[in-house]
Amino acid sequence: MADEHPPENPPVVKVFGRTGSPSCYAVRDFLYRNDIRFEWVEIRTDDQARAIGLESAADDRLPVCVFSDGTRMEQPTIRSIAEKLGWFHDPSRSQYDLAIYGAGPAGLSAAVYGASEGLKTVVVERWAVGGQAGSSPKIENYLGFPQGISGAELAERAREQACRFGAEILIAREGIRGEFSAGKRVGYLSDGSRVVARAAICATGIDYYRLPVPDEQRLRGAGVYYGAGASEAALCVGHPVVVVGGGNSAAQATLHFSRYVPHVMLVVRGDSLKRTVSAYLIDRLYAANNVEVLTHTEVLALEGDQVLDAVVVKNNQTGEQRRIDTHWMFVCIGGAPRTEWAVEAGVRRDEAGYLLTGPDLLEKGVATEWPLERPPYYLETNVPGLFAAGDVRHGSVKRCASAVGEGAMAVTFVHRYLADG
Ligand SMILES: Cc1cc2nc3c(=O)[nH]c(=O)nc-3n(C[C@H](O)[C@H](O)[C@H](O)COP(=O)(O)OP(=O)(O)OC[C@H]3O[C@@H](n4cnc5c(N)ncnc54)[C@H](O)[C@@H]3O)c2cc1C
């Protein structure tokens, strides 16, 4: 996101709103992740609100989006923005060869390989392309990008590549239920539509764990954010930022904010980052003079009426508490898969909800709850023709490259499954 655009590269949409408003954040996040050029215009005063036809800065009609063709939307839904961008449409076919759920790195990779290898391919994504990676300000360990690449740019390139090969991507639609019969996988979507395919890949990744403190839900999107906050960094300029988490994504977020803000505090529950963060990130964290790493520390409470005003942390060794004045807290504490649909569909999961595939379905060399003579393919679930790839899969590595690799591999097994007849 940038506030100024050269004349030849104007923003696709201007977004007028208030920082600290969850609905304004949702719009910014959606546009950023989809790599749509937009200009954020903060509405602070009633005069500024009246200049765009509203009554006051507290007007419920914010955010207001004004597109380059003059279309104006007041408090738009994500679906209406996707529609305006031409990205929201019904499935064009009554049946596909391959349906992919989730457009993170695994799903996008499966889409590129599936479509390029001649499969009629559709991708269903409930939010924006890129998944978790889309929130990363800079991915530095993905092969072929020595200077790193932002997750949103990587996702946009992959989306374009998949579409060039003919994959259809349905944005802002969530798969909620599956029915699997011989040769037919039917996915039911939250808006009442359905997608029918001969084979399917589940690439729905993981959902962030929520921080277990009072007021978290009330302040979510109003100072409390999940992920590395790539869309927000430019808005935090001049303010202290708190990042919570002890893994690579928290370290990455901390370093990113350290370029924009005077002071970043990284709150880590454990005693050190050594076991959980890559060495190159640790070196940079300790080299940055505006980063403070608070080990043995947990978030105890959040303060703030309309927006976050302060975070209270506690040292779990000394019991000492500290109140940090901040309007910005980013939480990167990992996550878990949301695969409740699998229970009804008879798809096997582990205790944490990750989907079991291939060798993980074998007990003493024999596949359990598996209907065919042949053993399941490597990324196949116990439902023949339904595959899992990326972070949603039991035993997955939780890296972009491995998700991309599994997406590609899953397509190879889809071909074998379809050839089996
Ligand atoms: C902030 C951050 C920084 C990271 N940085 C790095 C890094 O530098 N290097 C690295 O290798 N890895 C990094 N990772 C990890 C990496 O991003 C993940 O391992 C990778 O994104 C997993 O890809 P995936 O496609 O399996 O799942 P996800 O990325 O989780 O994508 C899943 C997608 O499925 C969608 N979805 C979920 N449920 C449904 C449904 N029911 N219907 C339709 N769609 C659904 C989600 O909206 C999402 O878009 C980072 C992660 C984070 C959070």
Coordinates of C-alpha atoms and ligand atoms in Angstrom, one line a residue:
M1 CA 0.0 0.0 0.0
A2 CA 1.2 3.5 -0.7
D3 CA -0.4 6.9 -0.1
E4 CA 1.1 8.4 -3.2
H5 CA 1.0 6.9 -6.7
P6 CA 2.7 8.1 -9.8
P7 CA 0.1 9.3 -12.3
E8 CA 0.6 6.3 -14.6
N9 CA -0.1 4.0 -11.6
P10 CA -3.1 5.4 -9.8
P11 CA -4.9 3.5 -7.1
V12 CA -7.7 1.2 -8.1
V13 CA -9.7 2.3 -5.1
K14 CA -9.6 5.0 -2.4
V15 CA -10.6 3.8 1.0
F16 CA -11.8 6.5 3.5
G17 CA -12.0 5.3 7.1
R18 CA -10.8 5.3 10.6
T19 CA -7.7 3.4 11.9
G20 CA -8.8 1.1 14.7
S21 CA -12.1 0.2 13.0
P22 CA -12.4 -3.6 12.4
S23 CA -14.5 -3.1 9.2
C24 CA -11.9 -0.7 7.8
Y25 CA -9.1 -3.1 8.7
A26 CA -11.0 -6.0 6.9
V27 CA -11.1 -3.9 3.7
R28 CA -7.5 -2.8 3.9
D29 CA -6.4 -6.4 4.7
F30 CA -8.4 -7.8 1.8
L31 CA -7.1 -5.3 -0.7
Y32 CA -3.5 -5.6 0.5
R33 CA -3.5 -9.4 0.3
N34 CA -5.0 -9.4 -3.1
D35 CA -2.3 -6.9 -4.2
I36 CA -4.9 -4.3 -5.3
R37 CA -3.4 -0.8 -5.4
F38 CA -5.4 1.3 -2.9
E39 CA -5.0 4.6 -1.1
W40 CA -6.0 4.8 2.5
V41 CA -7.4 8.1 3.6
E42 CA -7.8 8.5 7.4
I43 CA -11.0 10.4 8.4
R44 CA -10.2 12.1 11.7
T45 CA -12.5 15.1 11.8
D46 CA -16.1 15.8 11.1
D47 CA -15.1 18.3 8.4
Q48 CA -13.1 15.6 6.6
A49 CA -16.2 13.3 6.9
R50 CA -18.5 16.0 5.5
A51 CA -16.2 16.5 2.6
I52 CA -17.0 13.0 1.4
G53 CA -20.7 13.4 2.1
L54 CA -20.9 11.9 5.6
E55 CA -22.3 13.5 8.7
S56 CA -19.4 13.0 11.1
A57 CA -16.1 11.1 11.6
A58 CA -18.2 8.6 13.7
D59 CA -20.6 7.9 10.7
D60 CA -21.6 4.3 10.5
R61 CA -21.2 4.4 6.7
L62 CA -17.4 4.3 7.0
P63 CA -15.4 2.8 5.3
V64 CA -16.3 4.4 2.1
C65 CA -14.6 3.0 -1.1
V66 CA -14.4 5.1 -4.2
F67 CA -13.2 3.2 -7.3
S68 CA -11.3 4.7 -10.2
D69 CA -14.5 4.6 -12.3
G70 CA -16.3 6.7 -9.7
T71 CA -18.3 3.9 -8.1
R72 CA -18.9 4.7 -4.5
M73 CA -19.6 2.0 -1.8
E74 CA -20.5 2.8 1.8
Q75 CA -19.6 0.1 4.4
P76 CA -19.0 -2.5 1.6
T77 CA -18.9 -6.2 2.3
I78 CA -15.8 -8.1 1.1
R79 CA -18.1 -9.9 -1.3
S80 CA -19.3 -6.6 -2.9
I81 CA -15.7 -5.4 -3.3
A82 CA -14.8 -8.8 -4.9
E83 CA -17.8 -8.4 -7.2
K84 CA -16.8 -4.9 -8.2
L85 CA -13.3 -6.1 -9.0
G86 CA -14.9 -8.8 -11.2
W87 CA -13.6 -11.6 -8.9
F88 CA -16.9 -12.9 -7.6
H89 CA -18.7 -15.2 -9.9
D90 CA -20.5 -18.5 -9.9
P91 CA -18.7 -21.7 -10.9
S92 CA -18.7 -21.7 -14.7
R93 CA -18.9 -25.5 -15.1
S94 CA -21.4 -28.0 -13.8
Q95 CA -18.5 -30.4 -13.1
Y96 CA -14.7 -30.0 -12.9
D97 CA -11.9 -32.5 -12.9
L98 CA -10.3 -31.0 -9.8
A99 CA -11.7 -28.8 -7.1
I100 CA -9.1 -27.2 -4.7
Y101 CA -10.2 -25.7 -1.4
G102 CA -7.9 -22.9 -0.2
A103 CA -5.7 -20.5 -2.2
G104 CA -2.7 -20.4 0.0
P105 CA 0.7 -21.6 -1.4
A106 CA -0.4 -25.2 -1.5
G107 CA -3.8 -24.5 -3.2
L108 CA -2.3 -22.1 -5.7
S109 CA 0.5 -24.5 -6.6
A110 CA -2.0 -27.3 -7.1
A111 CA -4.0 -24.9 -9.4
V112 CA -1.0 -24.1 -11.5
Y113 CA 0.0 -27.7 -12.0
G114 CA -3.6 -29.0 -12.3
A115 CA -4.6 -26.4 -14.9
S116 CA -1.3 -26.6 -16.8
E117 CA -1.7 -30.3 -17.1
G118 CA -5.1 -30.1 -18.7
L119 CA -7.4 -30.6 -15.7
K120 CA -10.5 -28.5 -15.5
T121 CA -9.6 -26.9 -12.3
V122 CA -11.4 -24.6 -9.8
V123 CA -10.1 -23.1 -6.6
V124 CA -12.4 -22.1 -3.8
E125 CA -11.0 -19.4 -1.3
R126 CA -12.9 -18.0 1.6
W127 CA -10.9 -14.8 1.9
A128 CA -8.0 -13.7 -0.3
V129 CA -5.3 -15.5 -2.3
G130 CA -2.0 -16.2 -0.5
G131 CA -3.2 -17.7 2.8
Q132 CA -0.9 -17.2 5.8
A133 CA 2.0 -16.3 3.4
G134 CA -0.1 -13.4 2.1
S135 CA 0.3 -11.6 5.4
S136 CA 4.0 -12.0 5.4
P137 CA 5.9 -8.7 4.6
K138 CA 8.9 -10.5 3.2
I139 CA 9.5 -14.2 2.6
E140 CA 13.3 -14.6 2.4
N141 CA 13.8 -18.3 2.3
Y142 CA 11.7 -19.2 -0.7
L143 CA 13.8 -20.6 -3.6
G144 CA 14.6 -18.2 -6.4
F145 CA 14.0 -14.9 -4.5
P146 CA 17.4 -13.9 -3.1
Q147 CA 16.2 -10.5 -2.0
G148 CA 12.9 -11.9 -0.6
I149 CA 9.4 -11.3 -1.8
S150 CA 6.3 -10.1 -0.1
G151 CA 3.7 -12.8 0.5
A152 CA 1.1 -10.7 -1.3
E153 CA 3.2 -10.3 -4.4
L154 CA 4.1 -14.0 -4.4
A155 CA 0.4 -14.8 -4.2
E156 CA -0.6 -12.4 -6.9
R157 CA 2.0 -13.9 -9.2
A158 CA 0.8 -17.4 -8.5
R159 CA -2.8 -16.3 -9.0
E160 CA -2.0 -14.8 -12.4
Q161 CA 0.0 -17.9 -13.4
A162 CA -2.9 -20.3 -12.4
C163 CA -5.4 -18.1 -14.3
R164 CA -3.2 -18.1 -17.4
F165 CA -3.4 -21.8 -17.5
G166 CA -7.1 -21.7 -17.2
A167 CA -7.8 -22.3 -13.5
E168 CA -10.9 -20.7 -12.2
I169 CA -10.6 -19.0 -8.8
L170 CA -13.7 -18.3 -6.7
I171 CA -12.8 -15.7 -4.1
A172 CA -14.7 -14.8 -0.9
R173 CA -16.4 -18.3 -0.8
E174 CA -16.0 -20.8 1.9
G175 CA -16.4 -24.6 1.6
I176 CA -18.4 -25.7 4.5
R177 CA -19.4 -29.4 3.8
G178 CA -18.4 -32.2 1.5
E179 CA -20.2 -35.2 0.1
F180 CA -18.0 -37.8 -1.5
S181 CA -19.4 -40.7 -3.6
A182 CA -17.7 -42.8 -6.2
G183 CA -16.2 -40.5 -8.9
K184 CA -17.9 -37.4 -7.5
R185 CA -16.8 -34.9 -4.9
V186 CA -19.4 -32.3 -4.0
G187 CA -18.4 -29.2 -2.0
Y188 CA -21.1 -27.1 -0.5
L189 CA -20.2 -23.4 -0.1
S190 CA -21.3 -20.9 2.5
D191 CA -23.4 -18.9 0.0
G192 CA -25.5 -21.9 -0.9
S193 CA -23.7 -22.7 -4.2
R194 CA -21.9 -26.0 -4.8
V195 CA -18.9 -27.3 -6.7
V196 CA -18.8 -30.7 -8.3
A197 CA -15.5 -32.4 -9.2
R198 CA -14.0 -35.8 -10.0
A199 CA -11.2 -35.2 -7.5
A200 CA -10.5 -32.7 -4.7
I201 CA -7.6 -31.3 -2.8
C202 CA -8.0 -29.8 0.6
A203 CA -5.4 -27.1 1.1
T204 CA -7.2 -25.0 3.8
G205 CA -4.1 -24.6 6.0
I206 CA -4.5 -23.4 9.6
D207 CA -6.3 -20.7 11.4
Y208 CA -4.5 -18.5 13.9
Y209 CA -4.9 -19.4 17.6
R210 CA -6.6 -16.6 19.4
L211 CA -4.8 -15.0 22.3
P212 CA -6.5 -16.3 25.4
V213 CA -7.0 -13.0 27.3
P214 CA -10.2 -11.1 28.2
D215 CA -11.3 -8.4 25.7
E216 CA -9.4 -10.0 22.8
Q217 CA -12.5 -10.5 20.8
R218 CA -13.8 -7.0 21.5
L219 CA -10.5 -5.4 20.4
R220 CA -9.8 -7.7 17.4
G221 CA -9.3 -5.5 14.4
A222 CA -9.3 -2.4 16.7
G223 CA -5.7 -2.7 17.8
V224 CA -5.4 -6.5 18.1
Y225 CA -4.4 -8.1 14.8
Y226 CA -3.4 -11.6 13.7
G227 CA -0.5 -12.3 11.4
A228 CA 2.5 -10.2 10.5
G229 CA 0.4 -7.1 9.7
A230 CA 2.0 -6.3 6.4
S231 CA -0.9 -4.1 5.4
E232 CA -0.6 -2.1 8.6
A233 CA 3.1 -1.2 8.9
A234 CA 2.8 2.2 7.2
L235 CA 0.0 3.2 9.5
C236 CA 2.0 2.5 12.7
V237 CA 4.7 5.0 11.9
G238 CA 5.7 6.9 15.0
H239 CA 3.9 4.5 17.4
P240 CA 5.3 1.7 19.6
V241 CA 4.2 -1.8 18.5
V242 CA 3.9 -5.1 20.4
V243 CA 4.3 -8.4 18.6
V244 CA 3.4 -11.6 20.4
G245 CA 4.9 -15.0 19.5
G246 CA 8.2 -17.0 19.6
G247 CA 8.4 -18.3 16.0
N248 CA 9.7 -17.2 12.7
S249 CA 6.6 -15.3 11.7
A250 CA 6.7 -13.2 14.9
A251 CA 10.4 -12.5 14.4
Q252 CA 9.7 -11.5 10.8
A253 CA 6.9 -9.2 11.8
T254 CA 9.1 -7.6 14.5
L255 CA 11.8 -6.8 12.0
H256 CA 9.4 -5.4 9.5
F257 CA 7.8 -3.0 12.0
S258 CA 11.3 -2.0 13.3
R259 CA 11.8 -0.2 10.0
Y260 CA 8.7 2.0 10.6
V261 CA 8.3 2.6 14.3
P262 CA 10.4 3.8 17.2
H263 CA 10.1 0.8 19.4
V264 CA 9.0 -2.8 18.9
M265 CA 8.5 -5.2 21.8
L266 CA 8.5 -8.9 21.0
V267 CA 6.7 -10.8 23.7
V268 CA 7.9 -14.4 24.0
R269 CA 6.6 -16.9 26.5
G270 CA 9.7 -19.2 26.4
D271 CA 13.2 -18.5 27.7
S272 CA 14.8 -17.9 24.3
L273 CA 14.2 -17.8 20.5
K274 CA 17.0 -20.2 19.8
R275 CA 14.9 -23.4 19.2
T276 CA 12.1 -21.7 17.4
V277 CA 13.5 -18.9 15.2
S278 CA 15.9 -19.2 12.3
A279 CA 19.4 -18.0 13.1
Y280 CA 19.4 -15.2 10.4
L281 CA 16.3 -13.6 12.0
I282 CA 17.7 -13.9 15.6
D283 CA 20.9 -12.1 14.5
R284 CA 18.9 -9.3 12.9
L285 CA 16.6 -9.0 16.0
Y286 CA 19.5 -8.5 18.3
A287 CA 21.3 -6.1 15.9
A288 CA 18.2 -3.8 15.7
N289 CA 18.5 -1.0 18.2
N290 CA 14.8 -0.4 18.5
V291 CA 13.8 -4.0 19.2
E292 CA 13.2 -5.3 22.7
V293 CA 12.8 -9.0 23.2
L294 CA 10.8 -9.8 26.3
T295 CA 11.4 -13.5 27.1
H296 CA 9.5 -15.4 29.9
T297 CA 6.7 -13.0 29.2
E298 CA 2.9 -13.4 28.6
V299 CA 0.1 -11.0 27.7
L300 CA -2.1 -10.7 30.8
A301 CA -4.7 -8.1 29.8
L302 CA -5.7 -5.6 27.2
E303 CA -6.9 -2.1 27.9
G304 CA -9.0 0.2 25.7
D305 CA -12.5 1.3 25.1
Q306 CA -13.1 1.7 21.4
V307 CA -9.5 0.8 20.4
L308 CA -6.6 -0.8 22.1
D309 CA -4.8 1.6 24.4
A310 CA -2.4 -0.6 26.4
V311 CA -1.2 -4.1 26.8
V312 CA -0.3 -5.5 30.2
V313 CA 2.4 -8.2 30.2
K314 CA 3.7 -10.3 33.0
N315 CA 7.1 -12.0 33.5
N316 CA 6.3 -15.6 34.3
Q317 CA 9.5 -16.0 36.3
T318 CA 9.5 -12.9 38.4
G319 CA 5.7 -12.2 38.4
E320 CA 6.6 -8.6 37.5
Q321 CA 3.9 -6.7 35.5
R322 CA 4.4 -4.0 32.9
R323 CA 1.9 -1.8 31.1
I324 CA 2.8 -0.9 27.6
D325 CA 1.0 2.0 26.0
T326 CA 0.2 1.0 22.4
H327 CA -2.6 1.0 19.8
W328 CA -0.9 -1.8 17.8
M329 CA -0.5 -5.5 18.8
F330 CA 0.2 -8.2 16.3
V331 CA -0.2 -11.8 17.4
C332 CA 1.7 -14.6 15.6
I333 CA 1.3 -17.6 18.0
G334 CA 0.6 -20.3 15.4
G335 CA -2.7 -22.0 14.7
A336 CA -4.7 -25.1 14.1
P337 CA -6.7 -26.5 11.2
R338 CA -10.4 -26.0 10.9
T339 CA -11.6 -29.3 9.6
E340 CA -14.8 -29.9 11.5
W341 CA -16.5 -30.7 8.1
A342 CA -14.3 -33.8 7.9
V343 CA -16.1 -35.6 10.7
E344 CA -19.5 -35.7 8.9
A345 CA -17.8 -36.6 5.7
G346 CA -15.9 -39.6 7.2
V347 CA -12.5 -38.1 6.6
R348 CA -9.9 -39.2 9.2
R349 CA -8.1 -36.6 11.2
D350 CA -5.5 -36.6 14.0
E351 CA -6.4 -35.4 17.5
A352 CA -5.5 -31.8 16.6
G353 CA -7.7 -31.9 13.5
Y354 CA -5.0 -32.3 10.8
L355 CA -6.0 -34.6 7.9
L356 CA -4.4 -38.0 7.8
T357 CA -3.0 -39.1 4.4
G358 CA -1.1 -41.9 2.7
P359 CA 1.3 -43.7 5.1
D360 CA -0.4 -42.1 8.2
L361 CA -3.5 -44.1 7.4
L362 CA -1.7 -47.5 7.7
E363 CA -1.8 -49.6 10.9
K364 CA 0.6 -52.5 10.8
G365 CA 0.9 -51.9 7.0
V366 CA -2.8 -52.0 6.4
A367 CA -4.9 -48.9 5.6
T368 CA -7.8 -48.5 8.1
E369 CA -11.2 -47.2 7.1
W370 CA -10.1 -47.4 3.5
P371 CA -12.4 -49.0 0.9
L372 CA -10.1 -50.0 -2.0
E373 CA -7.7 -52.8 -2.7
R374 CA -4.8 -50.5 -3.6
P375 CA -3.2 -48.6 -0.7
P376 CA -3.9 -44.8 -0.5
Y377 CA -1.6 -42.6 -2.5
Y378 CA 0.9 -40.5 -0.5
L379 CA -1.2 -37.4 -0.1
E380 CA -4.6 -39.2 -0.3
T381 CA -7.0 -39.1 2.6
N382 CA -9.0 -42.2 3.6
V383 CA -11.6 -41.0 1.0
P384 CA -10.3 -42.1 -2.4
G385 CA -9.9 -39.1 -4.7
L386 CA -9.8 -36.5 -1.8
F387 CA -6.2 -35.3 -1.2
A388 CA -4.7 -33.0 1.4
A389 CA -1.7 -30.7 0.8
G390 CA 0.2 -28.1 2.9
D391 CA -0.3 -27.1 6.5
V392 CA -3.7 -28.8 6.9
R393 CA -2.0 -32.2 6.5
H394 CA -0.9 -34.2 9.5
G395 CA 3.0 -34.1 9.7
S396 CA 3.3 -31.1 7.3
V397 CA 6.4 -29.0 7.6
K398 CA 4.7 -25.5 7.8
R399 CA 6.8 -23.8 5.2
C400 CA 5.9 -22.1 1.9
A401 CA 8.2 -24.3 -0.2
S402 CA 6.8 -27.5 1.3
A403 CA 3.2 -26.4 0.8
V404 CA 4.0 -25.5 -2.8
G405 CA 5.7 -28.9 -3.2
E406 CA 2.8 -30.8 -1.8
G407 CA 0.3 -28.9 -4.0
A408 CA 2.3 -30.0 -7.0
M409 CA 2.6 -33.6 -5.8
A410 CA -1.0 -33.9 -5.0
V411 CA -1.9 -33.1 -8.6
T412 CA 0.3 -36.1 -9.7
F413 CA -1.7 -38.3 -7.5
V414 CA -4.9 -36.8 -8.8
H415 CA -3.9 -37.9 -12.3
R416 CA -3.2 -41.4 -11.0
Y417 CA -6.6 -41.5 -9.2
L418 CA -8.4 -40.3 -12.3
A419 CA -6.5 -42.9 -14.5
D420 CA -7.6 -45.7 -12.1
G421 CA -11.1 -45.0 -13.4
Ligands
LIG1 C1 3.2 -14.2 9.2 C2 3.7 -15.4 8.5 C3 5.0 -15.4 7.9 C4 5.5 -16.6 7.3 N1 6.7 -16.6 6.8 C5 7.2 -17.7 6.2 C6 8.5 -17.6 5.5 O1 9.1 -16.6 5.5 N2 8.9 -18.8 4.9 C7 8.2 -19.9 4.9 O2 8.6 -20.9 4.3 N3 7.0 -20.0 5.5 C8 6.5 -18.9 6.2 N4 5.3 -18.9 6.8 C9 4.5 -20.2 6.8 C10 3.8 -20.4 5.5 O3 3.2 -19.1 5.1 C11 2.8 -21.5 5.5 O4 3.4 -22.7 5.9 C12 2.0 -21.6 4.2 O5 1.3 -20.5 3.9 C13 1.1 -22.8 4.3 O6 0.4 -22.8 3.0 P1 -1.0 -23.6 2.9 O7 -1.5 -23.3 1.5 O8 -0.9 -25.0 3.3 O9 -2.0 -22.9 3.9 P2 -2.4 -21.4 4.2 O10 -1.4 -20.5 3.8 O11 -2.9 -21.4 5.6 O12 -3.6 -21.2 3.2 C14 -4.9 -21.8 3.4 C15 -5.9 -21.0 2.6 O13 -7.2 -21.7 2.7 C16 -8.2 -20.8 2.9 N5 -9.3 -21.6 3.6 C17 -9.4 -22.0 4.8 N6 -10.5 -22.7 5.0 C18 -11.3 -22.6 3.9 C19 -12.5 -23.1 3.5 N7 -13.3 -23.8 4.3 N8 -12.9 -22.8 2.2 C20 -12.1 -22.1 1.3 N9 -10.9 -21.6 1.7 C21 -10.5 -21.9 2.9 C22 -7.6 -19.7 3.8 O14 -8.4 -18.5 3.8 C23 -6.2 -19.6 3.2 O15 -6.2 -18.7 2.2 C24 4.7 -17.8 7.4 C25 3.5 -17.8 8.0 C26 3.0 -16.6 8.6 C27 1.6 -16.7 9.3

